[in-house]
PDB file of C-alpha atoms in Angstrom:
ATOM      1  CA  MET A   2      57.038 -13.236 -40.875  1.00  0.00           C
ATOM      2  CA  PHE A   3      54.135 -10.450 -39.968  1.00  0.00           C
ATOM      3  CA  VAL A   4      51.780 -11.231 -36.886  1.00  0.00           C
ATOM      4  CA  PRO A   5      47.977  -9.875 -37.013  1.00  0.00           C
ATOM      5  CA  LEU A   6      47.958  -7.431 -33.357  1.00  0.00           C
ATOM      6  CA  PHE A   7      45.146  -8.575 -33.246  1.00  0.00           C
ATOM      7  CA  HIS A   8      44.465 -12.530 -34.493  1.00  0.00           C
ATOM      8  CA  LYS A   9      41.485 -13.402 -33.013  1.00  0.00           C
ATOM      9  CA  LYS A  10      38.581 -15.184 -35.183  1.00  0.00           C
ATOM     10  CA  ASN A  11      35.473 -12.839 -34.472  1.00  0.00           C
ATOM     11  CA  PHE A  12      37.489  -9.708 -34.191  1.00  0.00           C
ATOM     12  CA  ASN A  13      36.073  -6.581 -35.948  1.00  0.00           C
ATOM     13  CA  MET A  14      37.825  -3.857 -35.946  1.00  0.00           C
ATOM     14  CA  LYS A  15      35.596  -1.748 -37.124  1.00  0.00           C
ATOM     15  CA  LEU A  16      33.461  -2.181 -34.133  1.00  0.00           C
ATOM     16  CA  ALA A  17      36.636  -2.298 -31.686  1.00  0.00           C
ATOM     17  CA  LEU A  18      36.508   1.986 -32.765  1.00  0.00           C
ATOM     18  CA  LYS A  19      33.370   2.640 -32.931  1.00  0.00           C
ATOM     19  CA  SER A  20      33.108   1.066 -29.615  1.00  0.00           C
ATOM     20  CA  PHE A  21      36.566   2.853 -28.177  1.00  0.00           C
ATOM     21  CA  LEU A  22      35.056   5.645 -29.622  1.00  0.00           C
ATOM     22  CA  PHE A  23      31.304   6.205 -28.933  1.00  0.00           C
ATOM     23  CA  GLY A  24      31.172   3.570 -26.154  1.00  0.00           C
ATOM     24  CA  SER A  25      31.312   4.044 -22.605  1.00  0.00           C
ATOM     25  CA  ALA A  26      33.502   1.385 -20.022  1.00  0.00           C
ATOM     26  CA  GLN A  27      30.477  -0.595 -17.862  1.00  0.00           C
ATOM     27  CA  SER A  28      30.019  -0.542 -14.627  1.00  0.00           C
ATOM     28  CA  GLY A  29      31.469  -3.273 -12.643  1.00  0.00           C
ATOM     29  CA  THR A  30      34.416  -3.497 -15.149  1.00  0.00           C
ATOM     30  CA  LEU A  31      37.763  -3.323 -13.676  1.00  0.00           C
ATOM     31  CA  ALA A  32      38.719  -0.486 -15.422  1.00  0.00           C
ATOM     32  CA  HIS A  33      35.284   1.290 -14.232  1.00  0.00           C
ATOM     33  CA  GLU A  34      36.110   0.993 -11.143  1.00  0.00           C
ATOM     34  CA  THR A  35      39.432   1.479 -10.716  1.00  0.00           C
ATOM     35  CA  ALA A  36      38.927   4.978 -12.399  1.00  0.00           C
ATOM     36  CA  TYR A  37      35.352   5.303 -10.043  1.00  0.00           C
ATOM     37  CA  ALA A  38      37.849   4.687  -6.931  1.00  0.00           C
ATOM     38  CA  LEU A  39      40.479   6.847  -8.190  1.00  0.00           C
ATOM     39  CA  PHE A  40      37.758   9.553  -8.945  1.00  0.00           C
ATOM     40  CA  ARG A  41      36.580   9.331  -5.505  1.00  0.00           C
ATOM     41  CA  PHE A  42      40.085   8.783  -3.667  1.00  0.00           C
ATOM     42  CA  TYR A  43      40.773  12.572  -5.581  1.00  0.00           C
ATOM     43  CA  CYS A  44      37.670  14.070  -4.987  1.00  0.00           C
ATOM     44  CA  GLY A  45      38.037  13.151  -1.181  1.00  0.00           C
ATOM     45  CA  ILE A  46      41.509  13.344  -0.088  1.00  0.00           C
ATOM     46  CA  SER A  47      41.595  17.380  -1.986  1.00  0.00           C
ATOM     47  CA  ILE A  48      38.857  17.847   0.215  1.00  0.00           C
ATOM     48  CA  ALA A  49      40.265  17.078   3.204  1.00  0.00           C
ATOM     49  CA  ILE A  50      44.001  18.123   3.304  1.00  0.00           C
ATOM     50  CA  GLY A  51      43.267  20.999   1.160  1.00  0.00           C
ATOM     51  CA  ALA A  52      40.298  22.956   3.383  1.00  0.00           C
ATOM     52  CA  GLY A  53      39.517  20.541   5.965  1.00  0.00           C
ATOM     53  CA  PHE A  54      43.215  20.637   7.108  1.00  0.00           C
ATOM     54  CA  SER A  55      44.025  23.878   7.268  1.00  0.00           C
ATOM     55  CA  LYS A  56      40.857  25.114   8.853  1.00  0.00           C
ATOM     56  CA  VAL A  57      41.194  22.226  11.380  1.00  0.00           C
ATOM     57  CA  PHE A  58      44.816  22.926  11.740  1.00  0.00           C
ATOM     58  CA  HIS A  59      45.255  26.988  11.306  1.00  0.00           C
ATOM     59  CA  LYS A  60      48.006  29.759  12.167  1.00  0.00           C
ATOM     60  CA  ILE A  61      47.593  31.052  15.992  1.00  0.00           C
ATOM     61  CA  ASP A  62      49.890  34.315  14.406  1.00  0.00           C
ATOM     62  CA  GLU A  63      49.105  34.418  10.493  1.00  0.00           C
ATOM     63  CA  ASN A  64      52.648  36.785  10.287  1.00  0.00           C
ATOM     64  CA  SER A  65      54.444  34.145  11.958  1.00  0.00           C
ATOM     65  CA  GLY A  66      56.125  30.904  10.654  1.00  0.00           C
ATOM     66  CA  GLU A  67      54.800  27.812   9.350  1.00  0.00           C
ATOM     67  CA  GLY A  68      55.776  25.388  11.998  1.00  0.00           C
ATOM     68  CA  TRP A  69      53.620  23.131  13.742  1.00  0.00           C
ATOM     69  CA  ASP A  70      54.330  25.524  17.073  1.00  0.00           C
ATOM     70  CA  ASN A  71      51.955  27.684  15.652  1.00  0.00           C
ATOM     71  CA  LEU A  72      48.950  26.032  14.943  1.00  0.00           C
ATOM     72  CA  ALA A  73      45.984  25.358  17.236  1.00  0.00           C
ATOM     73  CA  PHE A  74      43.227  22.632  16.712  1.00  0.00           C
ATOM     74  CA  GLY A  75      39.909  23.907  15.832  1.00  0.00           C
ATOM     75  CA  VAL A  76      37.739  26.163  14.313  1.00  0.00           C
ATOM     76  CA  PRO A  77      38.913  29.705  13.310  1.00  0.00           C
ATOM     77  CA  ASN A  78      37.100  32.378  14.776  1.00  0.00           C
ATOM     78  CA  TRP A  79      37.018  33.521  10.787  1.00  0.00           C
ATOM     79  CA  PHE A  80      35.375  30.978   9.361  1.00  0.00           C
ATOM     80  CA  VAL A  81      32.920  31.499  12.184  1.00  0.00           C
ATOM     81  CA  LYS A  82      32.277  34.865  10.988  1.00  0.00           C
ATOM     82  CA  GLN A  83      31.752  34.210   7.312  1.00  0.00           C
ATOM     83  CA  VAL A  84      29.046  31.550   8.468  1.00  0.00           C
ATOM     84  CA  SER A  85      27.388  33.974  10.855  1.00  0.00           C
ATOM     85  CA  GLU A  86      27.492  36.565   8.299  1.00  0.00           C
ATOM     86  CA  ILE A  87      25.654  34.248   5.244  1.00  0.00           C
ATOM     87  CA  GLY A  88      23.032  33.872   7.413  1.00  0.00           C
ATOM     88  CA  PHE A  89      24.327  30.462   9.248  1.00  0.00           C
ATOM     89  CA  THR A  90      23.109  31.588  13.108  1.00  0.00           C
ATOM     90  CA  PHE A  91      20.165  29.643  14.378  1.00  0.00           C
ATOM     91  CA  ILE A  92      21.416  27.207  16.673  1.00  0.00           C
ATOM     92  CA  SER A  93      24.889  29.368  16.238  1.00  0.00           C
ATOM     93  CA  PRO A  94      27.144  29.699  13.683  1.00  0.00           C
ATOM     94  CA  SER A  95      29.596  27.870  15.403  1.00  0.00           C
ATOM     95  CA  PHE A  96      27.485  24.409  15.509  1.00  0.00           C
ATOM     96  CA  TRP A  97      27.171  25.010  11.508  1.00  0.00           C
ATOM     97  CA  ALA A  98      31.206  26.500  11.116  1.00  0.00           C
ATOM     98  CA  HIS A  99      32.158  22.940  13.461  1.00  0.00           C
ATOM     99  CA  LEU A 100      29.768  21.047  10.999  1.00  0.00           C
ATOM    100  CA  ALA A 101      31.639  22.705   8.185  1.00  0.00           C
ATOM    101  CA  VAL A 102      34.942  22.169   9.046  1.00  0.00           C
ATOM    102  CA  TYR A 103      34.748  18.521  10.093  1.00  0.00           C
ATOM    103  CA  GLY A 104      33.149  17.575   7.772  1.00  0.00           C
ATOM    104  CA  GLU A 105      35.318  18.705   4.891  1.00  0.00           C
ATOM    105  CA  PHE A 106      38.094  17.283   6.725  1.00  0.00           C
ATOM    106  CA  ILE A 107      36.389  13.806   8.208  1.00  0.00           C
ATOM    107  CA  GLY A 108      33.806  14.066   5.863  1.00  0.00           C
ATOM    108  CA  GLY A 109      36.668  14.072   2.778  1.00  0.00           C
ATOM    109  CA  LEU A 110      38.995  11.406   4.189  1.00  0.00           C
ATOM    110  CA  ALA A 111      35.550   9.200   4.408  1.00  0.00           C
ATOM    111  CA  VAL A 112      34.829   9.632   1.308  1.00  0.00           C
ATOM    112  CA  ALA A 113      38.243   9.165   0.217  1.00  0.00           C
ATOM    113  CA  LEU A 114      38.248   5.925   1.691  1.00  0.00           C
ATOM    114  CA  GLY A 115      35.492   4.613   0.597  1.00  0.00           C
ATOM    115  CA  LEU A 116      33.302   4.438   4.150  1.00  0.00           C
ATOM    116  CA  PHE A 117      29.722   6.019   5.046  1.00  0.00           C
ATOM    117  CA  THR A 118      30.815   7.099   1.504  1.00  0.00           C
ATOM    118  CA  ARG A 119      27.109   8.384   0.351  1.00  0.00           C
ATOM    119  CA  ILE A 120      26.280  10.210   3.754  1.00  0.00           C
ATOM    120  CA  SER A 121      30.191  11.463   3.428  1.00  0.00           C
ATOM    121  CA  ALA A 122      29.361  13.164   0.133  1.00  0.00           C
ATOM    122  CA  ILE A 123      25.664  14.563   0.758  1.00  0.00           C
ATOM    123  CA  GLN A 124      27.559  16.156   3.152  1.00  0.00           C
ATOM    124  CA  LEU A 125      29.804  17.746   1.406  1.00  0.00           C
ATOM    125  CA  ALA A 126      27.881  18.286  -1.656  1.00  0.00           C
ATOM    126  CA  PHE A 127      25.367  20.035   0.428  1.00  0.00           C
ATOM    127  CA  GLN A 128      28.557  22.665   1.561  1.00  0.00           C
ATOM    128  CA  PHE A 129      29.815  23.249  -1.661  1.00  0.00           C
ATOM    129  CA  PHE A 130      25.752  23.698  -2.471  1.00  0.00           C
ATOM    130  CA  VAL A 131      26.023  26.943  -0.222  1.00  0.00           C
ATOM    131  CA  VAL A 132      29.527  27.712  -0.825  1.00  0.00           C
ATOM    132  CA  SER A 133      28.996  27.796  -4.844  1.00  0.00           C
ATOM    133  CA  PHE A 134      25.463  28.940  -4.966  1.00  0.00           C
ATOM    134  CA  LEU A 135      24.575  31.400  -1.358  1.00  0.00           C
ATOM    135  CA  TRP A 136      29.024  32.236  -0.198  1.00  0.00           C
ATOM    136  CA  TYR A 137      29.162  34.765  -2.599  1.00  0.00           C
ATOM    137  CA  ASP A 138      26.906  38.065  -3.581  1.00  0.00           C
ATOM    138  CA  GLU A 139      26.729  38.183  -6.895  1.00  0.00           C
ATOM    139  CA  PRO A 140      27.080  33.725  -7.940  1.00  0.00           C
ATOM    140  CA  MET A 141      27.546  32.732 -10.905  1.00  0.00           C
ATOM    141  CA  PRO A 142      26.116  29.206 -12.442  1.00  0.00           C
ATOM    142  CA  PHE A 143      28.907  28.418 -14.711  1.00  0.00           C
ATOM    143  CA  ALA A 144      32.120  31.062 -13.956  1.00  0.00           C
ATOM    144  CA  MET A 145      32.645  29.222 -10.497  1.00  0.00           C
ATOM    145  CA  TYR A 146      33.775  26.230 -11.274  1.00  0.00           C
ATOM    146  CA  TYR A 147      35.762  25.088  -9.459  1.00  0.00           C
ATOM    147  CA  GLN A 148      33.097  24.792  -6.287  1.00  0.00           C
ATOM    148  CA  GLN A 149      30.488  23.546  -8.445  1.00  0.00           C
ATOM    149  CA  LEU A 150      32.804  21.036 -10.182  1.00  0.00           C
ATOM    150  CA  ILE A 151      33.379  19.935  -6.590  1.00  0.00           C
ATOM    151  CA  PHE A 152      29.963  20.306  -5.915  1.00  0.00           C
ATOM    152  CA  TRP A 153      28.894  17.961  -8.523  1.00  0.00           C
ATOM    153  CA  GLY A 154      31.619  15.448  -8.292  1.00  0.00           C
ATOM    154  CA  PHE A 155      29.994  14.544  -4.893  1.00  0.00           C
ATOM    155  CA  VAL A 156      27.043  14.961  -5.969  1.00  0.00           C
ATOM    156  CA  LEU A 157      28.179  12.142  -8.561  1.00  0.00           C
ATOM    157  CA  ILE A 158      29.620  10.080  -5.488  1.00  0.00           C
ATOM    158  CA  ALA A 159      25.880  10.686  -3.559  1.00  0.00           C
ATOM    159  CA  VAL A 160      24.594   9.047  -6.456  1.00  0.00           C
ATOM    160  CA  VAL A 161      26.779   6.268  -7.727  1.00  0.00           C
ATOM    161  CA  GLY A 162      27.912   5.127  -4.336  1.00  0.00           C
ATOM    162  CA  ASP A 163      31.501   3.668  -3.011  1.00  0.00           C
ATOM    163  CA  GLY A 164      31.948   1.037  -5.223  1.00  0.00           C
ATOM    164  CA  ARG A 165      33.974  -2.004  -5.837  1.00  0.00           C
ATOM    165  CA  PHE A 166      37.491  -0.729  -3.990  1.00  0.00           C
ATOM    166  CA  SER A 167      36.128   0.425  -0.721  1.00  0.00           C
ATOM    167  CA  LEU A 168      36.459   0.409   2.839  1.00  0.00           C
ATOM    168  CA  ASP A 169      32.291   0.555   2.799  1.00  0.00           C
ATOM    169  CA  SER A 170      32.264  -2.718  -0.095  1.00  0.00           C
ATOM    170  CA  TRP A 171      34.842  -4.935   2.207  1.00  0.00           C
ATOM    171  CA  MET A 172      33.002  -4.488   4.919  1.00  0.00           C
ATOM    172  CA  LYS A 173      29.355  -5.613   2.975  1.00  0.00           C
ATOM    173  CA  ASN A 174      31.626  -8.636   2.084  1.00  0.00           C
ATOM    174  CA  ARG A 175      32.612  -9.492   5.476  1.00  0.00           C
TER     175      ARG A 175
END
């Protein structure tokens, strides 16, 4: 006996296909909120671990091993120098370097968890704007896709905010 896959009286296959191909998940739906939480988590954790952690815990001796005994806590001197070279010297390059490094690490973790989401995403968007459009001698608007993708990802997170599955949302509802 053949049992139809969709047997609801009001189901319209043509409308369902059209909606799937040309529609979008409505904000507030479980699919939308889950996908956004995963996106926000990935953006935050990739910056925290990939960019921030390696600067917060940097090598003492570049020629030595990878163990914890060769790691120092703080902002590396090479990064302070880079910050100075692009012109962030008001107050001091060290101030801006510390803000950037801890912004990447702590801000990335905050975005991943959805804690102080907008302020952390704004800071990271600003930082990746600098990386994408000011850091290099000749920034290319569409050739530096990785840095610019991160920039636009944090812009999106800053605009959308925390989402349902976040610590911010949990704290608002308590």
